[in-house]
Amino acid sequence: MPSESRGDRRASMSSRLIVPIVTHLERSGHAPGELLRRAGLSLGELTSPGSRVPHATAMRLWELAVEATGDRQLGLHVAQQVEPGVMDLIEYLARVSRTLGEALARTSAYFRLLHDRVEFAVESDAEHAILRNLVPPGLEAHPAYVENALASAVVMSRRMTRQALPVRAVYFRHEAPRETAEYAALFQGPVTFSAPVDAVLIPHACLDAELIQADSALASILERHVKLLLGAASGPPSLQGRIAQLLGAELAGGHPGASHVARRLKMSPRTLRRMLGGEGCTFREVLSGVRRELAFRYLRDRDVPIGEVAFLVGFSDANAFHRAFKRWTGTTPGEFRRGAR
């Protein structure tokens, strides 16, 4: 792999994109702990809700995993064995979409939650839909990572539709390996290496395939939640804004503490308190503000049950949420919803 560039240092991805590598290594009899350590990662980091990994670190892990296993087609094998649901919110939203085209479009639109520099693009013409993995100039991507990205798109599309999903062509920018039979077996279509793009072509008609778990009401709820997370991601560059962004992604079903957030921001809890004090607030105030803001938004959406709102803003049960909301506003969540416009 080339040396790390400035673009590599800035780019990051969700740890959800790394977990399948670890799972595959464990299943194939390779202890992932040492490889994670050599890459500069820990299992705790990967399993922490909402955690992100530097792009260069993830590419280093792919490189080490390929070397340790001697598996040049590791990216394909990881894609074939990936657990359903591993991509979390984005995958759930895709799976409950009405058609494959809708699922792919949503994945493309919200892919920034999974990677802040690489894009998953869906283009089409009269005959084909083109699924592209777009790595920007200056950002190095290991071949196994690129192969895994496109193979995962095909494997998951076939799972969501339970259809063969014919592939017309596959293109990779990197050089061809010595053996290519496994590429043809997975994609079931011609594969070209040293191409100008990384892409998969499928028949345009496949976009109309209905998904087996389609649920328009749930898709609407999940999509609004994704938009809230992306909205938080464009917030102010203050420490409060950075903490709010982390909390917005991790509140659902949990209550991230100041120590956890400090670790995520690569600082000590004491430094976190001191810097927040310099901005005139405390961690408790930021947490409460994020919870209130998200609660107000969700309660204005009558499709989201109040019990679900309690979960999404980090309360273990609806009663605790009711008490906190009345403390914030003087009214109950139900009263607020009935009066909200």
XYZ file of C-alpha atoms in Angstrom:
341
model
C 0.000 0.000 0.000
C 1.246 3.555 -0.725
C 2.096 5.885 2.110
C -0.756 7.672 3.828
C -1.871 10.864 2.121
C -3.470 13.941 3.617
C -6.802 12.814 2.156
C -6.419 9.437 3.902
C -5.904 11.155 7.257
C -9.103 13.191 6.950
C -11.347 10.407 5.642
C -13.232 8.098 7.991
C -15.782 5.311 7.760
C -18.282 3.636 10.044
C -16.893 0.718 12.016
C -19.849 -1.218 10.560
C -17.777 -1.590 7.384
C -14.978 -3.246 9.373
C -16.943 -5.721 11.493
C -17.508 -8.204 8.598
C -13.724 -8.604 8.192
C -13.352 -9.517 11.871
C -16.264 -11.964 11.695
C -14.812 -13.649 8.613
C -11.363 -13.956 10.198
C -12.859 -15.600 13.292
C -14.886 -18.048 11.201
C -11.886 -19.021 9.103
C -9.752 -19.797 12.164
C -7.653 -16.622 12.254
C -7.466 -14.643 15.516
C -8.302 -11.037 14.550
C -7.019 -9.439 17.762
C -3.381 -9.231 16.687
C -4.276 -7.924 13.213
C -6.494 -5.255 14.774
C -3.661 -4.253 17.118
C -1.189 -3.989 14.234
C -3.650 -1.840 12.312
C -4.127 0.428 15.326
C -7.629 -0.762 16.249
C -9.337 -2.635 19.062
C -12.454 -4.782 19.138
C -13.990 -2.368 21.650
C -13.716 0.492 19.161
C -15.456 -1.493 16.438
C -18.380 -2.578 18.604
C -19.033 0.858 20.119
C -22.294 2.275 18.680
C -21.698 4.958 16.070
C -17.908 4.585 16.119
C -15.824 5.563 13.098
C -12.435 4.414 11.851
C -9.861 6.394 9.824
C -9.947 5.293 6.191
C -6.200 4.630 6.136
C -6.486 2.423 9.239
C -9.246 0.375 7.611
C -7.143 -0.076 4.457
C -4.233 -1.225 6.618
C -6.506 -3.863 8.193
C -7.564 -5.124 4.747
C -3.890 -5.355 3.764
C -2.947 -7.270 6.923
C -5.947 -9.595 6.598
C -5.075 -10.504 3.008
C -1.461 -11.188 4.018
C -2.437 -13.277 7.061
C -4.967 -15.421 5.205
C -3.155 -15.586 1.862
C -6.588 -15.012 0.351
C -6.377 -12.696 -2.663
C -10.171 -12.836 -3.011
C -10.816 -11.959 0.641
C -13.119 -9.076 -0.289
C -15.401 -11.448 -2.208
C -15.457 -14.037 0.574
C -16.288 -11.456 3.243
C -19.185 -10.182 1.101
C -20.564 -13.701 0.635
C -20.637 -14.373 4.376
C -21.708 -10.983 5.713
C -24.422 -11.152 8.381
C -27.792 -9.530 7.570
C -28.177 -6.235 9.422
C -24.472 -5.573 9.904
C -24.724 -2.197 8.130
C -27.301 -1.119 10.698
C -29.606 1.810 9.896
C -28.685 2.221 6.217
C -29.204 -1.486 5.548
C -32.515 -1.604 7.418
C -33.761 1.363 5.410
C -32.740 -0.336 2.172
C -34.395 -3.627 3.128
C -37.800 -2.087 3.884
C -37.846 -0.025 0.682
C -40.479 -0.891 -1.918
C -38.195 -1.784 -4.839
C -34.528 -2.507 -5.439
C -34.174 0.807 -7.262
C -35.565 2.653 -4.242
C -33.232 0.732 -1.905
C -30.150 1.506 -4.011
C -31.117 5.171 -4.359
C -31.486 5.537 -0.592
C -28.185 3.773 0.028
C -26.517 6.168 -2.386
C -28.162 9.250 -0.892
C -27.223 8.424 2.699
C -23.927 6.592 2.162
C -22.120 9.444 3.923
C -23.155 7.863 7.227
C -20.985 4.883 6.268
C -18.084 6.744 4.605
C -17.512 10.497 4.473
C -15.355 10.508 1.312
C -16.135 7.419 -0.776
C -19.459 7.480 -2.631
C -21.811 4.711 -3.695
C -23.405 6.052 -6.883
C -26.327 4.657 -8.866
C -26.576 5.800 -12.474
C -28.734 4.486 -15.297
C -29.418 4.610 -18.993
C -32.126 3.006 -21.098
C -30.698 -0.503 -20.696
C -28.541 -0.620 -17.571
C -28.283 0.488 -13.968
C -24.668 1.232 -13.067
C -23.552 0.768 -9.449
C -20.292 2.631 -8.873
C -17.819 2.755 -6.016
C -16.342 6.254 -6.296
C -13.012 6.725 -4.505
C -11.927 10.371 -4.856
C -8.462 11.280 -6.205
C -5.790 11.183 -3.527
C -7.558 8.546 -1.441
C -5.935 5.108 -1.595
C -8.237 2.066 -1.484
C -7.041 -1.523 -1.106
C -8.292 -3.795 -3.941
C -9.959 -6.133 -1.413
C -11.970 -3.202 -0.035
C -13.165 -2.174 -3.509
C -14.035 -5.742 -4.462
C -15.914 -6.172 -1.195
C -17.910 -2.974 -1.764
C -19.248 -4.032 -5.172
C -19.662 -7.696 -4.234
C -21.631 -6.674 -1.129
C -23.966 -4.545 -3.250
C -24.712 -7.525 -5.488
C -25.019 -10.069 -2.656
C -27.346 -7.846 -0.600
C -29.462 -6.973 -3.639
C -29.974 -10.653 -4.341
C -30.897 -11.274 -0.719
C -33.405 -8.431 -0.600
C -35.184 -9.571 -3.762
C -34.488 -13.330 -3.644
C -33.812 -13.049 -7.349
C -30.773 -13.996 -9.399
C -29.995 -10.342 -10.284
C -28.156 -10.894 -13.574
C -24.901 -8.945 -13.895
C -24.026 -7.667 -17.362
C -20.489 -6.517 -16.550
C -18.103 -5.780 -13.681
C -15.170 -3.356 -13.813
C -12.244 -2.897 -11.419
C -9.508 -0.291 -11.687
C -6.819 -2.498 -10.126
C -4.844 -5.161 -11.950
C -6.165 -8.685 -12.410
C -5.061 -11.371 -9.950
C -3.677 -14.678 -11.174
C -6.962 -16.518 -10.577
C -10.268 -14.979 -11.649
C -12.684 -17.922 -11.531
C -14.206 -16.828 -8.201
C -15.138 -13.416 -9.615
C -17.131 -15.042 -12.400
C -18.749 -17.435 -9.906
C -19.945 -14.645 -7.588
C -20.939 -11.985 -10.101
C -22.074 -14.462 -12.778
C -20.991 -12.032 -15.456
C -17.842 -10.851 -17.277
C -15.237 -9.112 -15.097
C -12.708 -6.607 -16.500
C -9.635 -5.428 -14.595
C -7.418 -2.344 -15.163
C -10.613 -0.535 -16.146
C -11.174 3.234 -15.784
C -13.925 2.745 -13.151
C -15.055 0.429 -10.339
C -18.602 -0.510 -11.304
C -21.258 -3.197 -11.749
C -23.827 -3.099 -14.559
C -27.217 -4.774 -14.101
C -30.307 -4.660 -16.348
C -32.328 -1.505 -15.784
C -35.476 -3.619 -15.318
C -33.984 -5.084 -12.115
C -34.582 -1.760 -10.373
C -38.322 -2.539 -10.429
C -37.886 -5.791 -8.465
C -40.006 -5.696 -5.302
C -38.292 -6.329 -1.978
C -39.440 -9.170 0.253
C -39.407 -7.034 3.439
C -40.953 -3.888 1.958
C -42.648 -1.716 4.593
C -43.368 1.827 3.458
C -44.386 3.079 6.925
C -41.221 1.796 8.581
C -39.118 3.078 5.676
C -40.564 6.550 6.188
C -39.688 6.500 9.901
C -36.167 5.215 9.302
C -35.529 7.728 6.534
C -36.489 10.627 8.791
C -34.097 9.305 11.429
C -31.286 9.084 8.852
C -31.952 12.673 7.793
C -31.747 13.810 11.415
C -28.341 12.161 11.739
C -27.109 13.771 8.527
C -28.462 17.129 9.690
C -26.477 16.807 12.897
C -23.397 15.999 10.822
C -23.572 19.431 9.168
C -23.744 21.286 12.490
C -21.307 23.885 13.859
C -17.623 22.986 14.302
C -17.701 23.799 18.033
C -17.028 21.092 20.607
C -20.724 21.217 21.504
C -21.578 20.539 17.862
C -19.142 17.633 17.618
C -20.552 16.096 20.815
C -24.111 16.624 19.588
C -23.240 14.821 16.351
C -21.849 11.827 18.262
C -24.789 11.720 20.655
C -27.322 11.960 17.842
C -25.858 8.820 16.274
C -25.513 6.863 19.530
C -28.494 7.797 21.703
C -30.877 5.146 20.351
C -31.229 2.512 23.029
C -28.368 3.803 25.148
C -26.959 6.651 27.206
C -23.356 7.495 26.164
C -21.482 9.010 29.082
C -18.907 11.798 29.118
C -16.007 9.320 29.404
C -17.177 7.422 26.328
C -17.595 10.612 24.300
C -14.180 11.863 25.435
C -12.556 8.647 24.187
C -14.314 9.023 20.846
C -12.961 12.571 20.571
C -9.439 11.415 21.509
C -9.253 13.457 24.709
C -9.484 12.892 28.448
C -12.753 13.473 30.363
C -11.018 16.302 32.219
C -10.070 18.016 28.945
C -13.614 17.552 27.688
C -15.046 19.247 30.787
C -12.526 22.082 30.582
C -13.189 22.777 26.893
C -16.945 22.657 27.350
C -16.572 25.042 30.270
C -14.767 27.394 27.898
C -17.858 27.291 25.676
C -20.072 28.042 28.684
C -21.793 24.680 29.126
C -21.504 21.189 30.597
C -21.751 17.716 29.085
C -25.044 17.143 30.894
C -26.481 20.275 29.278
C -25.372 19.204 25.795
C -26.837 15.715 26.306
C -30.109 17.122 27.584
C -30.300 19.572 24.678
C -29.760 16.851 22.063
C -32.391 14.664 23.710
C -34.912 17.504 23.842
C -34.333 18.513 20.222
C -34.678 14.972 18.924
C -37.721 14.342 21.130
C -39.466 17.458 19.777
C -38.786 16.413 16.187
C -39.927 12.822 16.654
C -43.071 13.792 18.584
C -44.139 16.023 15.711
C -44.130 12.910 13.541
C -47.298 11.056 14.472
C -46.088 7.907 12.701
C -43.456 7.336 15.405
C -44.966 5.739 18.568
C -44.115 7.539 21.813
C -42.463 4.382 23.143
C -40.211 4.388 20.085
C -39.368 8.071 20.660
C -38.227 7.181 24.191
C -35.869 4.550 22.745
C -34.538 6.817 19.989
C -33.557 9.561 22.445
C -31.806 7.165 24.815
C -34.281 6.267 27.566
C -34.588 2.707 28.810
C -38.361 2.911 29.224
C -41.280 5.177 28.382
C -41.910 6.183 32.022
C -38.424 7.655 32.409
C -38.924 9.554 29.147
C -42.311 10.897 30.340
C -40.783 12.207 33.571
C -37.861 13.873 31.777
C -40.070 15.421 29.109
C -42.423 16.887 31.709
C -39.402 18.323 33.521
C -38.241 19.956 30.257
C -41.554 21.326 29.078
C -44.168 21.099 31.849
C -46.279 18.835 29.613
C -46.313 15.113 28.823
C -45.144 13.754 25.438
C -48.762 12.919 24.589
C -49.936 16.456 25.377
C -47.101 17.921 23.341
C -47.962 15.690 20.368
C -51.639 16.623 20.489
C -50.770 20.318 20.505
C -47.865 20.117 18.020
C -48.340 21.459 14.508
